[in-house]
XYZ file of C-alpha atoms in Angstrom:
667
model
C 92.358 -12.312 61.117
C 92.567 -16.045 60.531
C 94.065 -15.832 57.197
C 91.526 -18.698 55.758
C 88.344 -16.231 57.421
C 90.578 -12.786 55.990
C 90.661 -14.310 52.578
C 86.866 -15.165 51.708
C 85.891 -11.870 53.184
C 88.883 -10.667 50.702
C 87.085 -12.545 48.127
C 83.358 -11.416 49.281
C 84.233 -7.776 48.896
C 85.609 -8.865 45.221
C 82.480 -9.996 44.276
C 80.085 -7.344 45.643
C 82.467 -4.184 44.066
C 83.399 -5.658 40.643
C 83.614 -1.727 39.389
C 86.706 -1.589 41.599
C 88.797 -4.255 39.179
C 86.657 -3.452 36.012
C 86.770 -0.627 33.186
C 84.663 2.350 34.369
C 81.827 3.211 32.210
C 82.657 6.184 30.065
C 81.745 9.279 31.950
C 78.176 10.888 31.727
C 77.042 7.278 30.480
C 75.050 4.484 31.826
C 75.924 1.231 30.819
C 73.270 -1.462 31.255
C 75.207 -4.234 30.527
C 78.756 -4.449 28.880
C 77.541 -4.393 24.816
C 74.876 -1.316 25.886
C 76.243 1.834 26.708
C 73.529 4.760 27.278
C 75.414 8.549 26.629
C 71.795 10.267 26.560
C 71.258 14.174 27.396
C 74.579 14.162 29.009
C 75.829 17.130 27.799
C 78.482 15.576 25.723
C 80.334 17.990 22.779
C 82.292 14.985 21.443
C 82.488 11.371 21.319
C 83.185 10.239 24.723
C 86.515 8.600 25.520
C 87.215 5.115 26.599
C 84.495 3.032 24.708
C 84.616 -1.124 25.512
C 85.954 -2.479 22.152
C 83.067 -4.825 22.527
C 80.507 -2.411 22.529
C 77.370 -3.268 20.434
C 74.803 -0.632 20.694
C 75.703 3.036 21.795
C 72.921 5.402 22.082
C 74.599 9.540 22.507
C 70.912 11.079 21.228
C 70.431 14.533 22.563
C 73.773 16.012 23.238
C 75.795 18.519 21.755
C 78.114 16.720 19.633
C 79.171 18.778 16.583
C 81.425 17.060 15.127
C 82.863 13.224 14.089
C 86.244 11.697 12.856
C 86.739 8.402 12.182
C 89.617 8.224 15.108
C 86.901 8.017 17.522
C 85.487 5.127 16.463
C 88.516 3.164 16.189
C 88.051 -0.171 17.698
C 84.518 -0.833 17.495
C 84.446 -3.125 14.738
C 81.832 -4.813 17.096
C 79.193 -1.908 17.007
C 76.364 -2.779 15.456
C 73.790 0.298 15.967
C 75.218 4.432 16.572
C 72.374 6.497 17.374
C 73.357 10.222 17.229
C 70.454 11.748 16.934
C 69.113 15.393 18.372
C 73.110 16.649 18.352
C 74.705 19.966 16.454
C 76.523 17.227 13.761
C 76.850 19.425 10.644
C 79.035 17.106 8.435
C 79.755 13.535 7.815
C 83.459 13.430 6.442
C 84.491 11.009 3.909
C 85.250 7.511 5.709
C 84.155 8.742 9.192
C 82.552 5.568 9.434
C 84.650 2.998 8.244
C 86.256 1.769 11.423
C 82.430 0.274 12.172
C 82.304 -2.402 9.652
C 79.866 -4.373 11.855
C 77.298 -1.557 11.820
C 73.566 -2.504 11.242
C 71.796 0.866 12.453
C 72.694 4.342 11.840
C 70.126 7.431 13.346
C 71.464 10.657 12.419
C 68.611 12.509 12.446
C 67.549 15.656 13.724
C 70.789 17.365 12.895
C 72.277 20.030 10.840
C 74.124 18.134 8.076
C 73.601 20.088 4.708
C 75.529 17.734 2.466
C 75.951 13.869 1.851
C 79.144 13.368 -0.218
C 80.009 10.233 -2.102
C 82.387 8.921 0.604
C 79.945 9.718 3.645
C 79.346 6.474 4.060
C 81.973 4.658 2.847
C 82.880 1.036 4.680
C 79.327 0.598 5.701
C 77.826 -2.700 3.663
C 76.086 -4.144 6.376
C 74.236 -0.914 7.164
C 70.488 -2.191 7.209
C 68.910 1.078 8.154
C 69.978 4.693 7.898
C 67.982 7.525 9.461
C 69.022 11.287 7.988
C 65.243 12.806 8.652
C 65.094 16.169 9.991
C 68.622 17.710 9.067
C 69.163 20.820 6.302
C 70.530 18.113 3.379
C 70.228 20.277 0.607
C 72.200 17.414 -2.061
C 73.077 14.217 -1.689
C 75.906 12.777 -4.370
C 74.517 10.404 -6.937
C 76.754 7.435 -5.439
C 76.523 8.404 -1.827
C 74.265 5.316 -1.458
C 76.474 3.038 -3.718
C 77.588 -0.180 -1.258
C 74.614 -0.148 0.688
C 73.907 -3.452 -0.973
C 71.820 -4.882 2.772
C 69.903 -1.186 3.414
C 66.457 -1.944 4.306
C 65.137 1.656 5.343
C 66.157 4.906 4.190
C 64.289 8.331 5.995
C 65.117 11.281 4.309
C 62.028 13.346 5.213
C 61.876 17.125 6.491
C 64.932 18.512 4.484
C 65.568 20.498 2.058
C 66.145 18.592 -1.003
C 65.102 19.508 -4.332
C 65.936 16.061 -6.646
C 66.536 13.049 -5.226
C 69.672 10.676 -6.850
C 68.591 7.614 -8.439
C 68.449 4.881 -5.939
C 69.691 1.432 -6.511
C 69.188 -0.248 -3.313
C 67.397 -3.502 -4.377
C 66.713 -4.648 -0.911
C 64.897 -1.313 0.529
C 61.663 -1.907 1.927
C 60.649 1.472 3.402
C 61.698 4.832 1.475
C 60.182 8.279 3.386
C 61.307 11.286 1.393
C 58.046 13.087 2.820
C 58.237 17.366 3.323
C 61.295 18.063 0.840
C 60.606 20.220 -2.254
C 61.164 18.047 -4.696
C 58.435 18.849 -7.614
C 58.426 15.377 -9.648
C 60.151 11.963 -9.526
C 60.941 10.093 -12.828
C 61.005 6.081 -12.613
C 64.617 5.482 -12.970
C 65.115 7.624 -9.879
C 63.070 4.225 -7.816
C 65.104 1.346 -8.600
C 63.608 -0.356 -5.688
C 62.312 -3.584 -6.896
C 61.381 -4.518 -3.424
C 60.158 -1.293 -1.839
C 56.961 -1.884 0.391
C 56.413 1.441 1.907
C 57.196 4.939 -0.333
C 55.733 7.980 1.713
C 55.864 11.273 -0.907
C 54.191 13.622 1.634
C 53.987 17.176 1.371
C 56.358 17.461 -1.584
C 54.408 20.242 -3.667
C 53.354 17.593 -6.251
C 50.701 18.054 -8.604
C 51.147 15.466 -10.600
C 52.465 11.678 -10.948
C 54.391 10.218 -14.083
C 52.099 7.539 -15.252
C 55.069 5.004 -15.241
C 56.449 6.142 -11.829
C 54.833 2.990 -9.626
C 55.216 0.473 -12.743
C 58.344 -1.107 -11.487
C 57.273 -1.420 -7.819
C 55.376 -4.365 -7.903
C 55.519 -4.901 -3.876
C 54.294 -1.724 -3.233
C 51.907 -2.040 -0.035
C 51.524 1.405 1.392
C 51.938 4.262 -0.585
C 51.631 8.468 1.404
C 50.768 11.136 -1.370
C 49.187 13.244 1.663
C 49.157 17.004 1.808
C 50.152 17.732 -2.056
C 48.803 19.821 -5.035
C 47.180 16.762 -7.164
C 44.057 18.052 -8.684
C 43.080 14.311 -9.012
C 43.581 10.839 -8.149
C 47.003 10.212 -10.559
C 46.625 7.870 -13.291
C 49.709 6.100 -11.674
C 47.562 4.504 -9.117
C 46.685 1.693 -11.269
C 49.863 -0.291 -11.661
C 49.350 -0.350 -7.615
C 47.999 -3.828 -7.617
C 48.648 -4.553 -4.512
C 48.347 -1.679 -2.195
C 46.698 -2.040 0.817
C 47.053 1.597 2.377
C 46.603 4.379 0.532
C 46.404 8.190 1.812
C 45.304 11.220 -0.500
C 44.734 13.503 2.323
C 45.348 17.308 2.481
C 45.056 17.426 -1.799
C 42.389 19.599 -1.667
C 41.911 21.089 -5.159
C 40.660 16.997 -5.756
C 36.491 17.949 -5.784
C 35.678 14.517 -7.577
C 36.209 10.988 -7.310
C 35.846 8.662 -10.180
C 35.297 4.843 -10.161
C 38.068 3.991 -12.625
C 40.660 5.525 -10.795
C 40.482 3.206 -8.239
C 39.619 -0.347 -10.437
C 42.453 -2.134 -9.889
C 42.803 -1.343 -5.735
C 40.803 -4.497 -4.908
C 43.467 -5.026 -2.232
C 42.874 -1.655 -0.266
C 42.638 -2.099 3.725
C 43.383 1.257 4.750
C 42.341 4.907 2.883
C 42.096 7.944 3.444
C 40.356 10.764 1.677
C 40.122 13.383 4.856
C 40.705 17.094 3.616
C 40.009 16.808 0.172
C 36.772 19.061 -1.696
C 34.713 16.460 -1.896
C 31.001 16.806 -1.338
C 30.385 13.061 -2.457
C 30.942 9.377 -3.553
C 30.159 8.069 -7.013
C 27.734 5.293 -7.093
C 29.216 2.423 -5.581
C 32.438 3.508 -4.886
C 33.200 2.001 -1.474
C 32.074 -1.411 -2.681
C 35.338 -1.729 -5.080
C 37.208 -2.201 -1.798
C 35.828 -5.703 -0.819
C 38.932 -5.984 2.351
C 38.884 -1.934 3.236
C 38.538 -1.919 7.558
C 39.686 1.843 8.167
C 38.888 4.501 5.948
C 38.693 8.565 6.840
C 36.819 10.727 4.965
C 36.614 13.866 7.537
C 37.170 17.614 6.772
C 34.893 17.180 3.489
C 32.477 19.821 2.212
C 29.565 16.707 1.736
C 26.323 17.918 0.528
C 23.782 15.706 2.339
C 21.465 15.128 -0.115
C 19.375 11.975 -1.354
C 22.331 10.827 -3.153
C 24.188 10.431 -0.568
C 21.914 8.768 1.938
C 23.299 5.148 1.729
C 26.222 6.138 3.190
C 25.436 6.144 7.158
C 23.803 2.629 6.919
C 26.512 1.238 5.010
C 29.014 2.307 7.504
C 26.911 1.229 10.431
C 26.360 -2.293 8.461
C 29.812 -2.796 7.222
C 32.988 -3.534 9.422
C 34.455 -0.195 7.942
C 36.227 1.509 10.975
C 35.134 5.585 10.000
C 38.142 7.118 11.677
C 37.392 10.485 12.840
C 33.726 10.613 13.173
C 33.223 14.299 15.034
C 35.102 15.661 12.064
C 33.097 14.120 9.201
C 29.940 16.672 9.077
C 27.455 17.709 6.491
C 28.384 21.109 5.050
C 25.350 21.286 3.045
C 22.161 22.208 2.105
C 21.720 24.257 5.132
C 18.909 22.354 7.111
C 21.762 19.835 7.516
C 24.638 21.946 7.629
C 26.803 20.934 10.594
C 25.245 17.298 11.226
C 27.454 14.336 11.469
C 27.277 12.651 8.798
C 27.356 9.122 10.391
C 24.315 9.829 12.872
C 21.872 11.277 10.336
C 18.361 9.126 9.200
C 17.736 8.558 5.922
C 14.535 11.068 6.081
C 16.959 13.707 6.890
C 18.429 13.528 3.132
C 15.157 14.562 1.396
C 14.440 11.601 -0.646
C 11.426 10.774 -2.137
C 8.469 9.242 0.349
C 5.927 6.321 -0.164
C 2.522 7.839 -1.074
C -0.619 5.900 -0.269
C -3.180 6.058 -3.460
C -6.404 4.979 -3.930
C -7.314 3.585 -7.327
C -11.042 2.147 -8.651
C -11.186 -1.627 -10.402
C -13.679 -2.129 -12.989
C -15.218 -5.937 -12.974
C -16.942 -7.104 -15.974
C -19.659 -10.067 -15.485
C -21.835 -10.274 -18.684
C -21.418 -8.319 -22.490
C -23.229 -5.600 -21.757
C -23.868 -5.332 -17.952
C -23.970 -1.921 -15.851
C -20.930 -1.332 -14.507
C -20.010 -1.872 -10.934
C -17.753 0.355 -9.051
C -15.267 -1.507 -6.461
C -13.210 0.602 -4.428
C -9.734 -0.782 -3.470
C -6.403 0.341 -1.924
C -2.950 0.149 -3.818
C 0.416 1.443 -1.825
C 2.456 3.144 -4.746
C 6.119 5.296 -4.339
C 6.061 8.282 -6.691
C 8.240 7.480 -9.154
C 9.110 9.016 -13.063
C 8.152 5.557 -14.621
C 5.530 5.384 -16.880
C 4.681 1.701 -16.279
C 1.228 1.073 -14.646
C 0.791 -0.581 -11.778
C -2.314 -2.139 -12.201
C -2.695 -5.875 -13.320
C -3.925 -6.338 -16.410
C -6.697 -7.380 -16.250
C -7.775 -4.018 -14.044
C -7.947 -0.980 -16.073
C -8.394 2.433 -14.632
C -11.643 5.180 -15.869
C -10.409 8.249 -17.664
C -8.318 10.948 -16.034
C -11.057 13.242 -16.669
C -14.221 11.467 -14.791
C -12.479 10.198 -11.275
C -15.072 8.618 -9.236
C -16.321 10.411 -6.126
C -14.981 8.276 -3.479
C -11.360 7.920 -5.700
C -8.336 9.991 -3.921
C -6.811 10.057 -7.158
C -5.339 12.708 -8.893
C -3.123 12.958 -11.359
C -1.877 16.573 -10.397
C -0.178 14.740 -7.486
C 2.507 13.409 -10.171
C 3.467 17.392 -10.607
C 4.459 17.711 -6.929
C 8.441 18.906 -6.615
C 10.315 16.117 -4.763
C 11.874 16.523 -1.439
C 9.266 19.449 -0.997
C 7.748 17.790 2.263
C 10.048 16.926 5.000
C 10.129 14.506 7.876
C 8.315 12.116 5.896
C 5.352 14.421 4.608
C 3.242 13.701 1.463
C 2.613 16.442 -1.370
C -0.461 16.796 -2.824
C -2.518 19.522 -4.597
C -5.853 21.000 -2.950
C -8.838 22.301 -4.066
C -7.405 25.214 -5.501
C -4.664 23.936 -7.153
C -1.717 25.079 -4.200
C 0.407 22.779 -3.298
C 0.462 21.582 0.084
C 1.703 18.982 2.672
C -0.050 16.213 4.723
C 2.272 15.840 7.686
C 3.019 12.408 10.096
C 1.934 12.506 13.574
C 4.762 14.374 15.577
C 5.359 16.892 12.819
C 3.468 20.127 11.458
C 4.574 23.712 9.344
C 3.824 24.504 6.143
C 6.332 21.796 4.920
C 6.441 19.818 7.623
C 9.346 21.240 8.824
C 8.917 21.210 12.444
C 9.116 17.910 14.059
C 8.649 17.187 18.043
C 11.482 16.267 20.072
C 10.975 12.230 20.918
C 13.542 10.717 23.450
C 14.053 7.142 22.037
C 14.951 4.822 25.260
C 18.122 3.842 25.580
C 19.542 0.700 25.220
C 22.853 -0.824 26.850
C 25.407 -1.181 24.900
C 27.423 -4.188 24.859
C 30.684 -3.719 25.901
C 33.345 -5.666 24.315
C 36.871 -5.531 25.624
C 39.330 -4.922 22.493
C 42.768 -6.396 22.708
C 45.457 -4.506 23.808
C 47.271 -4.784 20.883
C 46.247 -5.988 17.396
C 47.815 -6.475 13.968
C 46.691 -3.643 11.598
C 48.220 -4.552 8.236
C 50.124 -7.587 7.301
C 52.572 -8.356 4.191
C 54.890 -11.134 2.910
C 57.702 -9.648 5.349
C 55.949 -7.064 7.802
C 53.313 -7.005 10.281
C 52.156 -3.399 11.592
C 51.696 -4.067 15.502
C 48.676 -1.356 16.800
C 49.715 0.030 19.929
C 47.485 2.737 21.081
C 45.172 0.619 23.381
C 48.176 -0.560 24.880
C 49.658 2.712 25.719
C 46.816 4.638 26.777
C 45.858 2.468 29.176
C 49.318 3.061 30.548
C 50.133 6.644 31.255
C 53.273 6.230 33.053
C 54.515 4.087 30.429
C 58.459 4.768 29.369
C 58.861 2.029 27.104
C 57.275 -0.850 25.352
C 59.343 -4.074 25.082
C 58.273 -5.902 21.729
C 58.880 -9.668 21.602
C 58.213 -11.870 18.672
C 58.776 -15.586 17.104
C 58.004 -17.690 13.964
C 55.777 -20.407 15.264
C 56.612 -21.412 11.187
C 59.512 -21.800 10.457
C 62.501 -24.179 12.573
C 63.950 -20.982 14.614
C 61.126 -20.045 17.106
C 63.500 -18.421 19.478
C 62.205 -14.792 20.498
C 63.595 -11.415 19.523
C 62.931 -8.371 21.377
C 62.543 -4.945 20.005
C 62.683 -1.565 22.340
C 59.573 0.997 21.593
C 59.131 4.012 22.995
C 55.809 4.718 24.151
C 55.358 7.690 22.022
C 54.786 4.924 19.030
C 51.357 4.179 18.975
C 51.942 1.462 16.298
C 55.119 -0.049 15.106
C 56.273 -1.888 11.961
C 57.990 -5.470 12.384
C 60.025 -5.861 9.066
C 62.447 -8.165 7.827
C 59.912 -11.430 8.255
C 59.325 -14.337 6.825
C 56.550 -14.941 4.234
C 53.703 -17.217 5.002
C 54.705 -17.207 8.443
C 52.674 -17.143 11.919
C 54.192 -14.676 14.386
C 53.665 -14.904 18.266
C 53.990 -11.317 19.333
C 54.058 -9.633 23.362
C 54.208 -6.250 24.748
C 55.004 -5.824 28.061
C 56.435 -2.770 29.877
C 60.166 -1.178 29.072
C 62.810 -2.544 32.530
C 59.710 -4.673 33.970
C 61.033 -8.414 33.727
C 58.091 -9.757 35.063
C 55.074 -10.923 32.765
C 52.148 -10.071 34.760
C 51.339 -6.938 32.324
C 52.547 -9.116 29.401
C 49.775 -8.788 26.486
C 50.290 -11.505 23.582
C 48.792 -11.584 19.716
C 49.513 -14.153 16.505
C 49.487 -12.458 13.166
C 50.528 -13.896 10.076
C 52.279 -12.350 6.699
C 51.498 -13.327 3.575
C 52.587 -16.034 0.905
C 54.276 -13.342 -1.124
C 58.172 -14.776 -1.081
C 60.129 -11.713 0.113
C 63.667 -11.572 1.271
C 63.551 -11.760 5.225
C 65.683 -9.215 6.757
C 68.579 -10.496 8.815
C 68.194 -10.127 12.983
C 71.158 -9.693 15.200
C 71.099 -12.157 17.804
C 73.152 -12.710 20.740
C 74.095 -16.210 22.051
C 75.436 -16.472 25.558
C 72.993 -19.034 27.297
C 75.867 -21.361 27.860
C 78.124 -18.836 29.562
C 75.738 -17.765 31.431
C 74.137 -21.693 32.740
C 77.794 -21.730 34.005
C 78.751 -18.727 35.569
C 75.196 -18.428 37.720
C 75.825 -21.318 39.746
C 79.123 -20.928 40.255
C 78.951 -17.856 41.487
C 75.810 -18.802 44.112
C 78.174 -21.208 45.417
C 80.810 -18.752 46.195
C 78.861 -16.365 47.353
C 77.011 -19.081 49.640
C 80.437 -19.799 51.212
C 81.607 -16.633 51.585
C 78.888 -15.532 53.768
C 79.588 -18.695 55.872
C 82.401 -18.126 56.163
C 82.251 -14.142 57.207
C 79.449 -14.909 59.700
C 82.241 -17.404 61.409
C 84.863 -14.834 61.389
C 82.951 -12.450 62.554
C 81.450 -14.193 65.160
C 84.670 -15.627 66.631
C 86.770 -11.952 66.138
C 83.775 -11.197 69.263
C 84.443 -14.068 71.436
C 87.924 -12.792 71.368
C 87.754 -8.894 71.953
C 85.208 -9.579 74.796
C 88.452 -11.969 76.147
C 91.430 -10.016 75.055
C 90.444 -6.343 74.390
C 93.524 -5.397 72.634
C 93.740 -8.071 70.779
C 94.033 -6.732 66.992
C 95.028 -8.072 63.278
C 96.398 -6.666 60.465
C 94.745 -5.469 58.187
C 93.778 -7.299 55.078
C 95.721 -5.602 51.871
C 92.822 -5.359 50.249
C 91.646 -2.874 53.145
C 94.355 -0.907 52.679
C 93.654 -0.160 48.971
C 90.305 1.268 49.440
C 88.245 -2.029 48.876
C 86.875 -2.143 52.400
C 85.623 1.218 51.998
C 83.024 -0.450 48.912
C 81.600 -2.497 51.560
C 80.879 0.023 54.942
C 79.874 2.799 53.243
C 76.213 2.071 52.667
C 74.037 0.621 49.860
C 76.127 -0.448 46.931
C 75.442 1.910 43.434
C 72.397 0.300 41.261
C 72.934 0.636 37.852
C 69.051 0.750 36.097
C 69.173 -1.568 33.273
C 67.727 0.502 30.636
C 67.179 -1.795 28.389
C 68.258 -5.301 27.995
C 66.329 -7.904 30.237
C 67.715 -11.254 29.805
C 64.920 -13.972 28.939
C 65.375 -17.716 29.614
C 69.466 -17.158 29.531
C 69.417 -15.450 25.854
C 69.362 -11.696 25.091
C 68.437 -10.233 21.951
C 68.957 -6.716 20.876
C 67.111 -5.463 18.001
C 66.743 -1.876 18.125
C 63.865 0.500 17.088
C 64.613 2.303 13.884
C 61.001 2.932 13.240
C 58.518 6.498 12.228
C 56.042 7.862 14.400
C 53.435 8.264 11.406
C 53.190 7.302 8.012
C 54.155 10.406 6.913
C 56.440 12.025 9.289
C 58.168 11.031 11.651
C 60.316 14.124 13.295
C 57.775 15.468 15.340
C 58.134 18.952 17.233
C 58.875 17.581 20.573
C 61.817 15.703 19.753
C 62.250 12.003 21.189
C 64.400 9.330 20.701
C 63.962 7.228 17.829
C 64.011 4.509 20.431
C 65.138 3.683 23.649
């Protein structure tokens, strides 16, 4: 070899085979970049060995890890996210996480943990999200969460708790204790003044302490579904800021009272499904001027006249009625099984309008003959005793009606609702009740009706946005991803990117969301700010399939959640041009070397050269064995030289994020 050419060739091999000279990724894991390590479904029985000290995000879910020790975490003081969900961990030794002084997100969901001791989370002063849902936890030490002053989200649903220790976590925004066996809570158990979302579904609650919500002035989302409440709790009167309320599945609630909801004018989402309601109080839904989503499915509605206002109200209002097919009439028999929203007014059996004939007498002289003038008046059969006639008109005595008058006082004694489909009730000459049916209906009570096909109007097709905001508080925005996911059946995950358009820091923040999450709440936002939010397929850097929206937080001041960001733009800007220049020089040198050697080989077939030292060490094989191994980027995609990794630590549905088919909490 020519020394200079061989040097450039070896430099090229060095650039193309960096794994030969760098620390290998732990066995059974993949490393999309030096700070993210994915050991997912790798059948690991213990913590992997040889983790780089600069690791920031470590994903170990869906393995068989059964025990943890502080020694395994030694040196990982830069770790910010640790996902150990869906393993076999049964115990959390005291001080086990102390080496992880920078940890902000810890997911231990879907393990076999039975007890939380006093020192289980010692040393995690910066922890923001703690997920313990889907374990077998029976007891929690009263001081287990002391020292977690930055905790924002705590999930304890689907465990075996019978009591809840008093929580002294002032910054907590979300608490989920659903599907435990906690029969009651005391006001002193919830010393969380900034709590925004409280989920208590499926706990067997039969009542709520009247003062339970008194100190929770920032509460926006309350889930009391699938309990044993017999009436709407009076404690709701103190939750004036509620925007989302679920009472679904409390099957012993048979009646609603307007006074129980009188302070909930801010409600935007209301779930009253699967109660035991037959109707609503008059003017009930008019209490909620901001309501945009309503669910009343699986109630045994009695579809008679007092409920006739409901279908027109749904059609005229902007409220979205969920689960239409499951919102049906049970009574009376004539309407049983019909979809409530599609019922016409006449099908509710309300009183109909009847045409009556009256006689008017006009006097022209003091003693003139009476001149009868026939006039027609349209009246509605009511129970009012006031006469519809003017003051200068008077009716003849009821005992002597005029022959040409069809007025019959006996018509007032017809039972209401006896004639259907718009028929009018009257008495025949024998005093028997009979119904006069309109055109197109017949039968004794006009119960039979011709099937008429109405012309089908072409609906106006409106394109709904792929992503949209569902609800916003001062520190959070709920992003609806239903339509985005439904339009992409093969979608693996979603990358949410958001930035504050109102503040001085407009750098984007990225969150990786699995495709199994139809909605996601962005938390820790600044109040009274406008955010630009975009969704794009995970691991696809292009923007051709990106959809964006703009949403705004409310003006109530809240403490923003800290956001972890990585700043390496300058370093990347310096390295990329340098590497490009070196590669160009190396390729040119390699081509020249190949050309010279080939010419020499034709003229001097026996001429040889000493092998490069790097070839003797096996580096050459890296180039000659075919295509180099490719590493699929898992979750981190650089954008404009900046890279932000904010882990998804969000549940799947309001009451329970632990589904039957276990999926990772995030990617």
